[in-house]
Short mmCIF file of C-alpha atoms and ligand atoms in Angstrom, two decimals:
data_model
loop_
_atom_site.label_atom_id
_atom_site.label_comp_id
_atom_site.label_asym_id
_atom_site.label_seq_id
_atom_site.Cartn_x
_atom_site.Cartn_y
_atom_site.Cartn_z
CA MET A 829 -16.44 6.20 -2.24
CA THR A 830 -14.88 2.88 -1.62
CA GLU A 831 -16.50 1.14 1.27
CA PRO A 832 -14.78 -0.87 3.56
CA MET A 833 -16.53 -4.51 2.28
CA THR A 834 -15.91 -6.44 5.56
CA GLU A 835 -16.40 -10.06 4.50
CA VAL A 836 -14.92 -11.13 7.55
CA ALA A 837 -16.67 -11.17 10.19
CA ALA A 838 -15.14 -11.80 13.57
CA THR A 839 -16.38 -14.44 16.89
CA PRO A 840 -16.20 -13.99 19.95
CA GLY A 841 -12.76 -14.85 20.75
CA SER A 842 -11.59 -13.75 17.54
CA VAL A 843 -10.14 -10.73 16.62
CA HIS A 844 -10.11 -8.26 13.95
CA VAL A 845 -7.96 -5.82 12.03
CA ARG A 846 -7.94 -3.78 9.08
CA ALA A 847 -5.28 -1.97 7.56
CA PRO A 848 -5.06 0.43 4.67
CA GLY A 849 -3.18 -0.29 0.99
CA LYS A 850 -0.74 3.18 0.61
CA LEU A 851 -0.30 5.74 -2.29
CA ASN A 852 3.53 6.65 -3.01
CA LEU A 853 3.73 10.30 -3.51
CA VAL A 854 6.94 10.51 -4.50
CA LEU A 855 8.84 7.76 -5.31
CA ARG A 856 12.81 8.40 -6.24
CA VAL A 857 15.27 5.31 -6.64
CA GLY A 858 18.46 5.79 -6.45
CA ARG A 859 21.27 2.75 -7.41
CA ALA A 860 20.65 -0.95 -5.94
CA GLY A 861 22.97 -1.91 -3.39
CA ASP A 862 25.53 -5.33 -2.31
CA ASP A 863 21.95 -6.60 -1.21
CA GLY A 864 20.10 -5.94 -4.19
CA TYR A 865 17.85 -3.43 -2.75
CA HIS A 866 17.98 0.52 -4.17
CA PRO A 867 17.50 2.83 -2.03
CA LEU A 868 14.62 4.73 -1.73
CA ALA A 869 13.01 8.96 -1.18
CA THR A 870 9.43 8.71 -0.85
CA VAL A 871 6.55 9.95 0.68
CA PHE A 872 3.34 6.85 1.81
CA GLN A 873 0.74 7.92 1.99
CA ALA A 874 -2.97 5.14 3.12
CA VAL A 875 -6.06 4.85 1.48
CA SER A 876 -9.54 4.85 2.57
CA LEU A 877 -9.05 0.80 0.27
CA TYR A 878 -8.37 -1.89 3.43
CA GLU A 879 -7.65 -5.30 3.76
CA ASP A 880 -9.75 -7.63 6.48
CA LEU A 881 -8.15 -9.86 8.34
CA VAL A 882 -9.75 -11.87 11.40
CA ALA A 883 -7.42 -13.98 13.59
CA THR A 884 -8.76 -16.76 15.55
CA PRO A 885 -7.73 -19.41 17.97
CA ALA A 886 -6.45 -22.87 15.70
CA LYS A 887 -3.67 -25.47 16.75
CA GLU A 888 -1.25 -24.60 13.58
CA ILE A 889 -1.36 -21.61 11.21
CA SER A 890 -2.94 -20.60 8.22
CA VAL A 891 -4.40 -19.30 5.27
CA SER A 892 -7.80 -18.07 4.05
CA VAL A 893 -8.59 -15.18 0.92
CA SER A 894 -11.67 -13.71 -0.75
CA GLY A 895 -12.11 -10.40 -1.92
CA ARG A 896 -10.19 -8.30 -4.78
CA HIS A 897 -7.93 -11.23 -6.69
CA ALA A 898 -7.86 -13.72 -4.18
CA ALA A 899 -7.53 -16.49 -7.09
CA HIS A 900 -3.99 -14.57 -7.13
CA VAL A 901 -2.88 -15.06 -3.11
CA PRO A 902 -1.40 -18.19 -2.37
CA THR A 903 -2.59 -18.71 1.05
CA ASP A 904 -0.10 -21.54 1.97
CA GLU A 905 3.67 -20.79 4.07
CA SER A 906 4.56 -17.77 1.12
CA ASN A 907 1.86 -16.36 2.15
CA LEU A 908 2.81 -12.93 3.73
CA ALA A 909 0.48 -13.45 6.63
CA PHE A 910 1.11 -16.77 7.58
CA ARG A 911 4.45 -15.20 7.31
CA ALA A 912 4.20 -12.53 9.33
CA ALA A 913 2.55 -15.79 12.36
CA ALA A 914 5.28 -17.39 12.41
CA LEU A 915 7.72 -14.64 11.78
CA LEU A 916 5.63 -13.09 15.54
CA ALA A 917 5.29 -17.37 16.81
CA GLU A 918 9.43 -17.39 16.62
CA ALA A 919 10.20 -14.11 18.52
CA THR A 920 7.70 -14.99 21.41
CA GLY A 921 8.09 -17.95 21.81
CA THR A 922 3.95 -18.96 21.45
CA GLU A 923 3.45 -22.66 20.79
CA GLU A 924 -0.37 -20.78 19.73
CA GLY A 925 -1.03 -21.56 15.94
CA VAL A 926 -3.66 -18.83 14.21
CA HIS A 927 -6.42 -19.35 11.16
CA LEU A 928 -5.88 -16.13 9.50
CA GLU A 929 -8.97 -14.34 7.55
CA ILE A 930 -8.09 -11.92 5.03
CA ALA A 931 -11.45 -9.50 2.89
CA LYS A 932 -9.51 -8.32 0.16
CA GLN A 933 -10.12 -4.70 -1.61
CA VAL A 934 -6.10 -3.84 -1.78
CA PRO A 935 -5.03 -4.46 -5.54
CA THR A 936 -2.69 -7.84 -5.30
CA ALA A 937 1.19 -7.05 -7.37
CA GLY A 938 -0.32 -3.87 -8.07
CA GLY A 939 2.04 -1.54 -6.28
CA MET A 940 -0.67 0.05 -3.12
CA GLY A 941 1.20 -2.91 -0.22
CA GLY A 942 -1.69 -5.02 -1.17
CA GLY A 943 0.15 -7.69 0.97
CA SER A 944 2.61 -5.88 4.22
CA ALA A 945 -0.83 -4.40 4.68
CA ASP A 946 -2.46 -8.13 5.14
CA ALA A 947 0.93 -9.43 7.01
CA ALA A 948 0.55 -6.19 8.94
CA ALA A 949 -2.47 -6.61 9.93
CA ALA A 950 -1.60 -10.47 10.75
CA LEU A 951 1.18 -8.87 13.12
CA LEU A 952 -1.23 -6.86 14.86
CA ALA A 953 -4.05 -9.87 15.35
CA CYS A 954 -2.09 -11.93 16.12
CA ASP A 955 0.03 -9.30 18.52
CA LEU A 956 -3.51 -8.88 20.57
CA LEU A 957 -4.15 -13.40 20.05
CA TRP A 958 -1.24 -14.12 21.30
CA GLU A 959 -1.13 -11.02 23.79
CA THR A 960 2.65 -11.31 23.45
CA GLY A 961 2.65 -7.66 25.60
CA LEU A 962 5.30 -6.89 22.50
CA ALA A 963 5.33 -2.75 21.94
CA ARG A 964 4.25 -0.58 18.39
CA GLU A 965 8.40 -0.78 18.06
CA GLU A 966 8.98 -3.87 17.99
CA LEU A 967 6.30 -5.09 15.43
CA GLY A 968 8.39 -2.35 13.66
CA HIS A 969 11.13 -3.49 13.30
CA LEU A 970 9.49 -6.95 12.83
CA ALA A 971 7.56 -6.13 10.38
CA ALA A 972 10.52 -4.79 8.41
CA GLU A 973 11.48 -8.28 8.04
CA LEU A 974 8.72 -8.98 6.82
CA GLY A 975 8.66 -6.30 3.34
CA ALA A 976 9.55 -2.98 2.02
CA ASP A 977 6.44 -1.36 2.73
CA VAL A 978 4.99 -3.87 5.84
CA PRO A 979 5.74 -1.21 8.44
CA PHE A 980 4.15 1.65 6.73
CA ALA A 981 1.25 -0.24 6.81
CA LEU A 982 1.85 -0.32 10.55
CA THR A 983 1.56 3.42 11.27
CA GLY A 984 -0.34 4.87 8.13
CA GLN A 985 -1.45 7.81 7.51
CA THR A 986 1.56 9.66 5.96
CA ALA A 987 5.00 9.50 6.25
CA LEU A 988 9.37 9.76 4.25
CA GLY A 989 9.99 6.98 4.13
CA ARG A 990 14.41 5.80 3.44
CA GLY A 991 16.11 2.82 3.18
CA ARG A 992 14.29 -0.11 1.58
CA GLY A 993 11.37 2.25 2.24
CA ASP A 994 11.09 0.23 5.76
CA VAL A 995 12.38 3.19 7.35
CA LEU A 996 9.75 6.15 8.36
CA THR A 997 9.74 9.82 10.32
CA PRO A 998 5.75 10.82 9.62
CA ALA A 999 5.05 13.34 8.52
CA LEU A 1000 2.05 16.48 7.98
CA ALA A 1001 -0.34 15.97 6.55
CA ARG A 1002 -3.31 18.47 6.86
CA GLY A 1003 -6.63 17.94 4.20
CA ARG A 1004 -8.13 14.90 2.19
CA PHE A 1005 -7.40 14.21 -0.69
CA TYR A 1006 -9.89 12.99 -2.98
CA TRP A 1007 -8.34 10.39 -5.66
CA VAL A 1008 -9.13 7.77 -8.78
CA LEU A 1009 -8.27 4.80 -8.35
CA ALA A 1010 -7.62 2.36 -12.19
CA LEU A 1011 -7.31 -0.74 -11.02
CA PHE A 1012 -5.44 -3.54 -13.41
CA ASP A 1013 -6.49 -7.21 -12.84
CA ASP A 1014 -3.09 -8.26 -13.59
CA GLY A 1015 -0.03 -6.84 -11.41
CA LEU A 1016 3.43 -6.30 -12.23
CA ALA A 1017 6.86 -8.58 -10.22
CA THR A 1018 8.37 -5.48 -7.51
CA PRO A 1019 11.67 -7.21 -8.98
CA GLU A 1020 10.63 -6.63 -12.54
CA VAL A 1021 9.72 -2.55 -12.20
CA PHE A 1022 13.05 -2.16 -10.73
CA ALA A 1023 15.11 -4.41 -13.19
CA ALA A 1024 13.05 -2.45 -16.46
CA TRP A 1025 13.73 0.72 -14.09
CA ASP A 1026 17.90 -0.13 -13.65
CA ARG A 1027 18.24 -1.55 -18.18
CA GLN A 1028 16.48 2.75 -18.20
CA MET A 1029 19.13 4.00 -16.38
CA ALA A 1030 22.06 1.72 -17.67
CA GLY A 1031 21.42 3.32 -20.97
CA SER A 1032 20.18 6.79 -20.28
CA GLU A 1033 23.46 9.30 -20.51
CA GLY A 1034 23.22 10.76 -17.06
CA GLY A 1035 22.35 7.64 -15.42
CA VAL A 1036 21.91 7.84 -11.04
CA ASP A 1037 22.19 10.39 -10.02
CA ASP A 1038 21.91 10.20 -6.33
CA SER A 1039 22.39 12.91 -4.70
CA VAL A 1040 18.91 13.78 -5.21
CA LEU A 1041 17.78 10.81 -3.39
CA GLU A 1042 15.82 12.90 -1.38
CA VAL A 1043 11.98 14.75 -0.88
CA GLY A 1044 12.00 18.12 -1.45
CA ASP A 1045 10.56 21.05 0.34
CA ASP A 1046 8.20 21.26 -1.81
CA VAL A 1047 6.71 18.24 -1.05
CA MET A 1048 6.30 19.30 2.69
CA GLN A 1049 4.71 22.40 1.50
CA ALA A 1050 2.65 20.61 -0.17
CA LEU A 1051 1.20 18.26 2.10
CA VAL A 1052 0.87 20.70 4.95
CA SER A 1053 -1.32 23.59 2.99
CA GLY A 1054 -3.38 20.36 2.30
CA ASP A 1055 -4.71 22.21 -1.32
CA PRO A 1056 -4.79 19.47 -4.06
CA ASN A 1057 -4.04 21.75 -6.45
CA GLN A 1058 -0.09 22.21 -4.62
CA LEU A 1059 0.04 18.32 -4.00
CA ALA A 1060 -0.57 17.84 -7.44
CA GLU A 1061 2.71 19.82 -9.21
CA VAL A 1062 5.13 17.66 -7.50
CA LEU A 1063 3.77 14.42 -7.96
CA GLU A 1064 6.51 12.32 -9.15
CA ASN A 1065 7.62 8.51 -9.34
CA ASP A 1066 10.41 7.44 -11.27
CA LEU A 1067 9.39 3.53 -11.65
CA GLY A 1068 6.66 5.09 -13.31
CA ALA A 1069 8.54 4.84 -17.55
CA ALA A 1070 9.63 1.60 -16.43
CA ALA A 1071 5.75 0.51 -14.89
CA ARG A 1072 4.47 2.15 -18.43
CA GLU A 1073 7.51 -0.12 -20.22
CA LEU A 1074 6.10 -3.53 -18.65
CA ARG A 1075 2.22 -2.25 -19.69
CA PRO A 1076 1.48 0.25 -21.82
CA ALA A 1077 -1.39 0.12 -20.94
CA VAL A 1078 -0.68 2.26 -17.98
CA GLY A 1079 0.83 5.58 -20.05
CA MET A 1080 -2.31 5.42 -21.49
CA VAL A 1081 -5.02 5.37 -18.02
CA LEU A 1082 -2.32 8.61 -17.24
CA ASP A 1083 -3.35 10.61 -20.41
CA GLN A 1084 -6.38 10.26 -19.85
CA ALA A 1085 -6.95 11.02 -16.43
CA GLU A 1086 -5.56 14.17 -16.72
CA GLY A 1087 -7.18 14.97 -20.30
CA ALA A 1088 -11.04 14.13 -18.47
CA GLY A 1089 -9.74 16.68 -15.41
CA ALA A 1090 -7.30 15.24 -12.64
CA LEU A 1091 -4.76 17.58 -11.53
CA ALA A 1092 -2.18 15.13 -12.12
CA ALA A 1093 -1.74 11.05 -12.17
CA VAL A 1094 0.56 9.50 -10.40
CA VAL A 1095 1.19 5.43 -10.42
CA SER A 1096 1.42 3.62 -7.51
CA GLY A 1097 5.01 1.87 -6.47
CA SER A 1098 6.07 -0.02 -9.18
CA GLY A 1099 2.25 0.02 -11.07
CA PRO A 1100 0.34 -0.84 -12.16
CA THR A 1101 -2.21 0.72 -10.69
CA VAL A 1102 -2.18 4.53 -11.86
CA ALA A 1103 -3.37 7.32 -8.89
CA ALA A 1104 -5.14 10.36 -10.23
CA LEU A 1105 -5.45 13.18 -7.60
CA ALA A 1106 -9.29 15.12 -8.02
CA ALA A 1107 -9.78 18.92 -7.01
CA ASP A 1108 -12.18 17.69 -5.19
CA HIS A 1109 -15.48 14.65 -4.36
CA ALA A 1110 -17.19 15.25 -7.60
CA SER A 1111 -14.63 15.92 -9.60
CA ALA A 1112 -13.52 12.12 -8.53
CA LEU A 1113 -17.04 11.54 -9.13
CA GLU A 1114 -15.96 13.13 -13.00
CA VAL A 1115 -12.95 11.38 -13.64
CA ALA A 1116 -13.55 8.37 -11.98
CA ALA A 1117 -16.80 7.71 -15.21
CA ALA A 1118 -14.72 8.88 -17.75
CA LEU A 1119 -11.62 5.94 -17.56
CA ARG A 1120 -14.18 3.77 -16.97
CA ALA A 1121 -16.35 4.45 -20.52
CA ARG A 1122 -12.71 3.64 -22.10
CA GLU A 1123 -11.93 0.65 -20.29
CA LEU A 1124 -8.30 0.38 -19.83
CA ALA A 1125 -8.57 0.32 -16.91
CA ASP A 1126 -9.95 -3.48 -14.71
CA GLU A 1127 -11.93 -1.52 -12.51
CA VAL A 1128 -12.05 1.90 -11.39
CA ILE A 1129 -12.73 3.98 -7.47
CA VAL A 1130 -12.15 6.40 -6.05
CA VAL A 1131 -10.83 6.47 -2.14
CA THR A 1132 -9.71 9.24 0.26
CA SER A 1133 -6.70 10.34 1.91
CA PRO A 1134 -4.83 9.69 4.40
CA ALA A 1135 -5.78 6.76 5.78
CA HIS A 1136 -5.36 5.15 9.41
CA GLY A 1137 -2.48 2.20 10.12
CA ALA A 1138 -2.61 -0.91 10.45
CA ARG A 1139 -6.05 -1.63 13.60
CA LEU A 1140 -8.23 -3.21 15.99
CA VAL A 1141 -11.59 -2.91 14.97
CA GLU A 1142 -14.29 -2.97 18.21
CA PRO A 1143 -16.60 -5.87 17.15
CA VAL A 1144 -19.80 -4.27 17.42
CA ARG A 1145 -22.00 -4.57 20.49
CA ASP A 1146 -26.16 -4.83 20.91
CA SER A 1147 -27.72 -2.38 22.06
CA MET A 1148 -30.05 -5.69 23.43
O1 LIG B 58 11.14 -5.89 0.40
P1 LIG B 58 9.62 -6.15 -0.30
O2 LIG B 58 9.13 -7.93 -0.50
O3 LIG B 58 8.95 -5.42 -0.72
O4 LIG B 58 10.54 -6.45 -2.21
C1 LIG B 58 9.85 -7.35 -3.15
C2 LIG B 58 11.63 -6.99 -4.09
O5 LIG B 58 11.81 -5.64 -4.74
C3 LIG B 58 13.11 -7.07 -4.03
O6 LIG B 58 13.57 -8.43 -3.05
C4 LIG B 58 13.89 -6.48 -5.05
O7 LIG B 58 13.82 -6.83 -5.25
C5 LIG B 58 13.15 -5.72 -5.13
N1 LIG B 58 13.10 -3.82 -4.47
C6 LIG B 58 14.08 -2.74 -4.81
N2 LIG B 58 13.95 -2.68 -4.04
C7 LIG B 58 13.29 -1.89 -3.18
C8 LIG B 58 12.30 -2.53 -1.97
C9 LIG B 58 12.08 -3.79 -3.25
O8 LIG B 58 14.72 -3.51 -5.32
N3 LIG B 58 14.12 0.01 -1.48
#
């Protein structure tokens, strides 16, 4: 199992927050609206792969990044965590700055909401550091301004997402699920995947059927059952074909995962991360070993779901 590798250390006066990456267990996509966004019906579930963020008082806002794919992540004002801190400062009128130190585990542009987790962690950490006293609900509104997946990174666990994916309803899920994640160093840009989906739909016979833009009762029942066999039956991602078109290795890894004993495998979000559901921990380890041997993915790890949303990591106090 992947343990949080905390490369960040909170010093006195700083705030350490951890926020999770997510999978989309179901992702249904509708025709884009005038704003360019596609309406979604999705089930998010947070996984035990986290972004750690330490916020330290500073005069201005700045960001540093370490960990998985850190070299691909900008540290200027285009960084989503930077924008989160700037948005909160503007919304609350604070004059304070902050340094945000991020240790990444969630892949960049992987379809797992890594940047969104950074933004959610930054919102919560700055809120605590600056003692703005905003309610979680107000943080949720700011989160939605930053990106479609940011509100879910705040709440974590399991939720139904509508609208752009930012209108959330908590969903009941029992048990713990074991996943094998196949990660790729090169990400896929979300707008490009949606554009590939648009092209595929324009070329398809039936076009987009917006009337089926919903998550079925069978999905909710599978979540409540806690039974991975039932969940495997309902995993589905409308963006899967677009991700496979842009990155053929994705399709091969999906096939390999199922051939190696996974109950089912699905692309997460806009990909290219492949999430393979295993019957239990032992089976997940076997599937992971088989996928590693095939060497198509750059990294193969085992995680569990559901996981908590963005939350404060209390400092470990010396017993002395
Ligand atoms: O909101 P976020 O920054 O996550 O979205 C990135 C891009 O992905 C959007 O600009 C849009 O092109 C695409 N997108 C979409 N429909 C969604 C979510 C994202 O078309 N529901």
